Amino acid sequence: MDLALLDDTLAAAGEPAFRARQVWRWAANGAAGYDAMTDVPAGLRDRLRSEVPFSTLELVREAHASDGTVKALFHTHDGRAVEAVLMRYRDGRRSICVSSQSGCPLTCTFCATGTMKFGRNLTAAEILDQVLHFRRIEPVDHLVFMGMGEPMMNFGNVIAAARRLPDVGITHRRTGISTVGWVPGIRRLTETDLPIRLALSLHAPEDTLRSQIMPVNERYPLAEVLAACEAHYERRRRQVFIEYVMLAGVNDGYAQAVQLAQLLDPRIYKVNLIPYNPTDSVYDGSSRNAIDAFKAALEEHGLRATVRLTRGRDIDAACGQLAAKTAAA
């Protein structure tokens, strides 16, 4: 829902200011459309239906995984493809992974989104409408900006959407932004008033290998990225999560684990090892034994690590797999 358009339409209709809050409250609580808003006058509902689309996105299709994960493919008003994912966990958590761009201008070599043609930044309304789509299915309580695109390159719209999330049921402390290391965005997040979690996609313990995997490293090398993350920690006093995708024979050796542990201050960082999810890249995923050995090596050297639970792999909804394959060319 385009909330600026909603405000303008209500103002033009001479409606009191509380009407916008009333409509937004219904939407944030999962209303299926204007017809559900029973305390909004019927004539006004008709006007809103004709002048303010209930969503800025058109749902093209949904895919449902065997583990309960749901992936939604949307089109924007100008035909841009966007994917978002709802992940259901046994402990009751309902987490959403949302996109901040259609496609991605950065070309991380393991990520399917990087193979798409970059479209554009999404508006705050288009980001929020991904969330509202899933909220209409069931209550949600966690969110990460980790879908298509680099959220720090669309910082203003990402933060504008994030400010609305508590109304939907997702607190700022249960919201995370994942970045490849876009330093200006990390610095801007540090200066905001929102206690949003920061996650850094690292994937290598030294610059040469990281530049091969993630060309953005040539623009913002490790020392600069980690300095920005450490400044964030100094101000926020919240640990930074390190995402490290496990690539067989590339970044999963014992020596690399030791190098990573020596690079990262355990007071500041916690590592999340990510099993590689198949895309059309040149990589193979590390074996479970290799992942376990890498984790053990990190912990031997004092660095906490977890292994991410993969969700939605069978519908190409897992980490690194979003590529809008069903979108029109």
Short mmCIF file of C-alpha atoms in Angstrom, two decimals:
data_model
loop_
_atom_site.label_atom_id
_atom_site.label_comp_id
_atom_site.label_asym_id
_atom_site.label_seq_id
_atom_site.Cartn_x
_atom_site.Cartn_y
_atom_site.Cartn_z
CA MET A 1 0.00 0.00 0.00
CA ASP A 2 1.38 3.38 -1.01
CA LEU A 3 0.88 5.25 2.25
CA ALA A 4 1.78 8.64 0.75
CA LEU A 5 -0.91 8.16 -1.90
CA LEU A 6 -3.32 7.08 0.83
CA ASP A 7 -2.62 10.28 2.79
CA ASP A 8 -3.08 12.46 -0.29
CA THR A 9 -6.31 10.75 -1.30
CA LEU A 10 -7.81 11.04 2.17
CA ALA A 11 -6.78 14.69 2.41
CA ALA A 12 -8.38 15.41 -0.99
CA ALA A 13 -11.57 13.75 0.26
CA GLY A 14 -11.60 16.02 3.29
CA GLU A 15 -11.22 13.12 5.68
CA PRO A 16 -9.83 13.61 9.21
CA ALA A 17 -6.21 12.63 9.87
CA PHE A 18 -7.16 9.54 11.87
CA ARG A 19 -8.58 7.86 8.75
CA ALA A 20 -5.10 7.08 7.41
CA ARG A 21 -4.13 5.48 10.71
CA GLN A 22 -7.37 3.53 10.68
CA VAL A 23 -6.78 2.13 7.19
CA TRP A 24 -3.14 1.33 7.91
CA ARG A 25 -4.07 -0.47 11.14
CA TRP A 26 -6.39 -2.78 9.21
CA ALA A 27 -3.73 -3.47 6.57
CA ALA A 28 -1.00 -4.08 9.15
CA ASN A 29 -3.24 -6.57 10.97
CA GLY A 30 -3.74 -8.67 7.86
CA ALA A 31 -6.94 -7.34 6.30
CA ALA A 32 -7.55 -8.91 2.90
CA GLY A 33 -8.80 -5.67 1.35
CA TYR A 34 -10.82 -2.52 1.88
CA ASP A 35 -14.06 -4.47 2.25
CA ALA A 36 -12.79 -5.85 5.58
CA MET A 37 -12.44 -2.36 7.08
CA THR A 38 -15.85 -2.26 8.69
CA ASP A 39 -15.32 0.99 10.64
CA VAL A 40 -14.42 2.91 7.46
CA PRO A 41 -17.49 4.40 5.71
CA ALA A 42 -18.62 2.36 2.71
CA GLY A 43 -18.42 5.31 0.33
CA LEU A 44 -14.84 6.01 1.37
CA ARG A 45 -13.93 2.36 0.92
CA ASP A 46 -15.26 2.56 -2.63
CA ARG A 47 -13.16 5.65 -3.33
CA LEU A 48 -10.02 4.06 -1.90
CA ARG A 49 -10.61 0.92 -3.93
CA SER A 50 -10.64 2.96 -7.13
CA GLU A 51 -7.86 5.44 -6.29
CA VAL A 52 -5.40 3.67 -3.95
CA PRO A 53 -4.44 0.11 -5.00
CA PHE A 54 -4.48 -2.15 -1.96
CA SER A 55 -1.02 -3.38 -2.98
CA THR A 56 1.70 -1.89 -5.16
CA LEU A 57 2.62 -5.44 -6.20
CA GLU A 58 0.83 -8.02 -8.34
CA LEU A 59 1.18 -11.59 -7.10
CA VAL A 60 2.24 -13.76 -10.05
CA ARG A 61 2.59 -17.08 -8.28
CA GLU A 62 3.44 -18.78 -5.00
CA ALA A 63 5.52 -21.90 -4.49
CA HIS A 64 5.22 -24.06 -1.37
CA ALA A 65 8.14 -26.15 -0.08
CA SER A 66 7.94 -29.41 1.79
CA ASP A 67 9.24 -27.69 4.96
CA GLY A 68 6.43 -25.10 4.98
CA THR A 69 8.40 -22.32 3.32
CA VAL A 70 6.45 -20.13 0.90
CA LYS A 71 8.04 -18.16 -1.94
CA ALA A 72 6.06 -15.43 -3.66
CA LEU A 73 6.88 -13.92 -7.05
CA PHE A 74 5.50 -10.43 -7.61
CA HIS A 75 5.56 -7.93 -10.43
CA THR A 76 5.72 -4.20 -9.83
CA HIS A 77 3.50 -1.77 -11.76
CA ASP A 78 6.26 -1.48 -14.39
CA GLY A 79 6.78 -5.23 -14.72
CA ARG A 80 9.85 -5.65 -12.49
CA ALA A 81 10.20 -9.08 -10.87
CA VAL A 82 10.46 -9.34 -7.09
CA GLU A 83 10.62 -12.41 -4.86
CA ALA A 84 10.06 -12.74 -1.11
CA VAL A 85 9.99 -15.74 1.21
CA LEU A 86 8.07 -16.75 4.33
CA MET A 87 9.93 -19.25 6.53
CA ARG A 88 8.14 -21.28 9.17
CA TYR A 89 10.06 -22.81 12.06
CA ARG A 90 9.12 -25.53 14.51
CA ASP A 91 9.55 -23.21 17.49
CA GLY A 92 6.74 -21.04 16.13
CA ARG A 93 8.81 -18.30 14.51
CA ARG A 94 7.51 -16.87 11.27
CA SER A 95 10.27 -15.02 9.46
CA ILE A 96 10.15 -13.10 6.18
CA CYS A 97 13.03 -12.55 3.78
CA VAL A 98 12.27 -9.49 1.66
CA SER A 99 13.86 -7.92 -1.40
CA SER A 100 15.05 -4.33 -1.63
CA GLN A 101 15.80 -4.27 -5.37
CA SER A 102 14.57 -6.05 -8.47
CA GLY A 103 17.67 -7.99 -9.40
CA CYS A 104 21.02 -6.82 -8.06
CA PRO A 105 23.76 -4.60 -9.54
CA LEU A 106 26.44 -6.52 -7.61
CA THR A 107 27.65 -9.79 -9.08
CA CYS A 108 28.49 -12.12 -6.22
CA THR A 109 29.52 -15.27 -8.05
CA PHE A 110 27.59 -17.75 -5.89
CA CYS A 111 24.27 -15.89 -5.89
CA ALA A 112 21.51 -16.48 -8.43
CA THR A 113 20.14 -12.95 -8.08
CA GLY A 114 23.42 -11.59 -9.43
CA THR A 115 22.71 -13.33 -12.75
CA MET A 116 19.49 -11.32 -13.23
CA LYS A 117 19.44 -8.09 -15.13
CA PHE A 118 19.26 -5.31 -12.55
CA GLY A 119 15.92 -3.53 -12.62
CA ARG A 120 15.74 -0.77 -10.03
CA ASN A 121 15.47 0.04 -6.35
CA LEU A 122 12.12 -0.83 -4.83
CA THR A 123 10.04 1.85 -3.17
CA ALA A 124 9.26 1.69 0.54
CA ALA A 125 5.69 0.71 -0.36
CA GLU A 126 6.89 -2.15 -2.59
CA ILE A 127 9.11 -3.44 0.20
CA LEU A 128 6.33 -3.17 2.76
CA ASP A 129 3.81 -4.86 0.47
CA GLN A 130 5.96 -8.00 0.45
CA VAL A 131 5.52 -8.11 4.22
CA LEU A 132 1.80 -7.39 4.09
CA HIS A 133 1.25 -10.20 1.59
CA PHE A 134 2.54 -12.74 4.09
CA ARG A 135 0.85 -11.02 7.02
CA ARG A 136 -2.44 -11.72 5.26
CA ILE A 137 -1.54 -15.42 5.44
CA GLU A 138 -0.59 -15.51 9.14
CA PRO A 139 1.08 -13.47 11.90
CA VAL A 140 4.82 -12.84 11.39
CA ASP A 141 7.49 -11.85 13.91
CA HIS A 142 10.95 -11.76 12.29
CA LEU A 143 12.31 -10.20 9.10
CA VAL A 144 15.58 -9.91 7.26
CA PHE A 145 16.42 -7.70 4.30
CA MET A 146 18.30 -10.48 2.53
CA GLY A 147 16.30 -11.19 -0.60
CA MET A 148 17.05 -9.71 -3.99
CA GLY A 149 19.42 -6.78 -4.05
CA GLU A 150 21.81 -4.97 -1.73
CA PRO A 151 19.65 -3.20 0.88
CA MET A 152 22.35 -0.69 1.80
CA MET A 153 22.19 0.66 -1.77
CA ASN A 154 18.51 1.48 -1.21
CA PHE A 155 18.93 2.59 2.37
CA GLY A 156 16.30 5.32 2.56
CA ASN A 157 13.45 3.12 1.31
CA VAL A 158 14.60 0.15 3.39
CA ILE A 159 14.58 2.21 6.59
CA ALA A 160 11.26 3.83 5.71
CA ALA A 161 9.73 0.36 5.37
CA ALA A 162 11.46 -0.86 8.53
CA ARG A 163 9.92 1.94 10.58
CA ARG A 164 6.47 0.47 9.83
CA LEU A 165 7.32 -3.11 10.77
CA PRO A 166 6.38 -2.96 14.48
CA ASP A 167 2.80 -2.19 13.41
CA VAL A 168 2.83 -5.50 11.51
CA GLY A 169 4.19 -7.43 14.50
CA ILE A 170 7.93 -7.35 13.79
CA THR A 171 10.00 -5.38 16.29
CA HIS A 172 13.15 -3.59 15.23
CA ARG A 173 15.23 -5.95 17.37
CA ARG A 174 13.82 -8.83 15.33
CA THR A 175 14.68 -7.10 12.07
CA GLY A 176 18.00 -7.58 10.31
CA ILE A 177 19.77 -6.05 7.34
CA SER A 178 22.27 -8.20 5.45
CA THR A 179 24.92 -6.43 3.40
CA VAL A 180 27.79 -7.53 1.20
CA GLY A 181 29.80 -4.76 2.81
CA TRP A 182 28.40 -1.55 1.32
CA VAL A 183 30.26 0.74 3.69
CA PRO A 184 28.21 3.95 3.23
CA GLY A 185 25.07 2.04 4.16
CA ILE A 186 26.66 0.46 7.23
CA ARG A 187 27.66 3.92 8.40
CA ARG A 188 24.15 5.26 7.82
CA LEU A 189 22.63 2.35 9.76
CA THR A 190 25.00 3.13 12.63
CA GLU A 191 23.64 6.68 12.75
CA THR A 192 19.95 5.74 12.77
CA ASP A 193 17.79 5.51 15.87
CA LEU A 194 16.62 1.97 15.06
CA PRO A 195 18.14 -1.05 16.87
CA ILE A 196 18.20 -3.18 13.71
CA ARG A 197 20.60 -6.13 13.55
CA LEU A 198 23.53 -5.92 11.13
CA ALA A 199 24.71 -8.96 9.20
CA LEU A 200 27.75 -9.00 6.91
CA SER A 201 28.17 -11.43 4.02
CA LEU A 202 31.89 -12.17 4.30
CA HIS A 203 32.56 -15.56 2.64
CA ALA A 204 36.37 -15.34 2.70
CA PRO A 205 39.00 -14.45 5.31
CA GLU A 206 41.29 -12.47 2.99
CA ASP A 207 40.95 -9.93 0.19
CA THR A 208 42.18 -11.87 -2.84
CA LEU A 209 39.71 -14.73 -2.44
CA ARG A 210 36.89 -12.44 -1.34
CA SER A 211 37.32 -10.30 -4.46
CA GLN A 212 37.03 -13.44 -6.61
CA ILE A 213 33.82 -14.49 -4.87
CA MET A 214 32.43 -10.97 -4.35
CA PRO A 215 33.75 -8.29 -6.73
CA VAL A 216 32.39 -5.56 -4.41
CA ASN A 217 35.43 -6.29 -2.24
CA GLU A 218 37.57 -4.40 -4.75
CA ARG A 219 35.58 -1.27 -3.91
CA TYR A 220 35.27 -1.86 -0.19
CA PRO A 221 38.05 -4.22 0.97
CA LEU A 222 37.93 -6.21 4.18
CA ALA A 223 39.77 -3.75 6.41
CA GLU A 224 37.37 -0.93 5.52
CA VAL A 225 34.27 -3.10 5.86
CA LEU A 226 35.28 -4.52 9.22
CA ALA A 227 36.19 -1.06 10.51
CA ALA A 228 32.66 0.10 9.66
CA CYS A 229 31.18 -2.95 11.39
CA GLU A 230 33.29 -2.39 14.48
CA ALA A 231 32.25 1.25 14.63
CA HIS A 232 28.66 0.02 14.45
CA TYR A 233 29.29 -2.30 17.38
CA GLU A 234 30.93 0.45 19.41
CA ARG A 235 27.85 2.62 19.04
CA ARG A 236 25.14 -0.05 19.22
CA ARG A 237 26.71 -2.71 21.44
CA ARG A 238 24.98 -5.40 19.39
CA GLN A 239 26.98 -8.23 17.86
CA VAL A 240 27.42 -8.27 14.10
CA PHE A 241 26.48 -11.54 12.41
CA ILE A 242 28.96 -12.85 9.86
CA GLU A 243 27.42 -14.88 7.03
CA TYR A 244 29.83 -17.33 5.47
CA VAL A 245 28.64 -19.54 2.62
CA MET A 246 30.50 -22.85 2.53
CA LEU A 247 32.04 -23.57 -0.89
CA ALA A 248 33.82 -26.90 -1.33
CA GLY A 249 37.55 -26.53 -1.88
CA VAL A 250 37.26 -22.75 -2.09
CA ASN A 251 36.82 -21.27 1.38
CA ASP A 252 36.23 -24.25 3.69
CA GLY A 253 39.75 -25.37 4.69
CA TYR A 254 41.16 -25.59 8.20
CA ALA A 255 43.72 -22.86 7.55
CA GLN A 256 40.95 -20.58 6.32
CA ALA A 257 38.95 -21.23 9.48
CA VAL A 258 41.96 -20.26 11.60
CA GLN A 259 42.52 -17.17 9.47
CA LEU A 260 38.86 -16.19 9.90
CA ALA A 261 39.04 -16.67 13.66
CA GLN A 262 42.14 -14.49 13.83
CA LEU A 263 40.45 -11.80 11.72
CA LEU A 264 37.28 -11.45 13.81
CA ASP A 265 37.00 -10.21 17.38
CA PRO A 266 34.74 -12.71 19.21
CA ARG A 267 33.28 -9.90 21.32
CA ILE A 268 31.96 -8.22 18.18
CA TYR A 269 31.19 -11.02 15.74
CA LYS A 270 29.29 -14.28 15.63
CA VAL A 271 29.61 -16.50 12.56
CA ASN A 272 26.72 -18.18 10.78
CA LEU A 273 27.93 -20.87 8.37
CA ILE A 274 25.60 -21.25 5.40
CA PRO A 275 25.40 -24.52 3.46
CA TYR A 276 25.64 -23.63 -0.22
CA ASN A 277 22.32 -23.86 -2.02
CA PRO A 278 22.61 -24.97 -5.66
CA THR A 279 22.49 -22.30 -8.35
CA ASP A 280 23.93 -22.30 -11.85
CA SER A 281 27.34 -21.19 -10.57
CA VAL A 282 30.67 -23.02 -10.76
CA TYR A 283 30.63 -23.96 -7.07
CA ASP A 284 29.81 -27.09 -5.13
CA GLY A 285 28.69 -26.98 -1.54
CA SER A 286 30.92 -28.16 1.28
CA SER A 287 30.08 -31.53 2.79
CA ARG A 288 28.45 -31.70 6.21
CA ASN A 289 31.69 -33.10 7.60
CA ALA A 290 33.64 -30.16 6.16
CA ILE A 291 31.17 -27.68 7.63
CA ASP A 292 31.35 -29.36 11.04
CA ALA A 293 35.16 -29.34 10.93
CA PHE A 294 35.22 -25.66 9.96
CA LYS A 295 32.86 -24.82 12.81
CA ALA A 296 34.97 -26.80 15.27
CA ALA A 297 38.12 -24.98 14.14
CA LEU A 298 36.46 -21.59 14.67
CA GLU A 299 35.32 -22.57 18.14
CA GLU A 300 38.75 -23.95 19.03
CA HIS A 301 40.06 -20.46 18.38
CA GLY A 302 37.39 -18.75 20.46
CA LEU A 303 34.89 -17.66 17.78
CA ARG A 304 31.24 -18.65 18.20
CA ALA A 305 29.62 -20.24 15.16
CA THR A 306 26.31 -21.75 14.13
CA VAL A 307 25.18 -23.58 11.00
CA ARG A 308 22.15 -22.11 9.26
CA LEU A 309 19.08 -24.30 8.92
CA THR A 310 18.30 -24.38 5.20
CA ARG A 311 14.70 -23.60 4.30
CA GLY A 312 12.91 -23.82 0.96
CA ARG A 313 15.70 -25.35 -1.12
CA ASP A 314 13.28 -27.51 -3.12
CA ILE A 315 11.51 -24.40 -4.46
CA ASP A 316 14.67 -22.32 -5.02
CA ALA A 317 13.76 -20.16 -2.03
CA ALA A 318 16.90 -20.73 0.05
CA CYS A 319 19.75 -18.30 0.61
CA GLY A 320 21.30 -17.23 -2.70
CA GLN A 321 18.64 -18.87 -4.90
CA LEU A 322 16.24 -15.99 -5.59
CA ALA A 323 16.29 -15.26 -9.30
CA ALA A 324 12.64 -14.90 -10.35
CA LYS A 325 12.90 -17.83 -12.75
CA THR A 326 9.20 -17.65 -13.51
CA ALA A 327 9.41 -14.00 -14.53
CA ALA A 328 8.89 -13.05 -18.13
CA ALA A 329 12.08 -12.34 -20.04
#
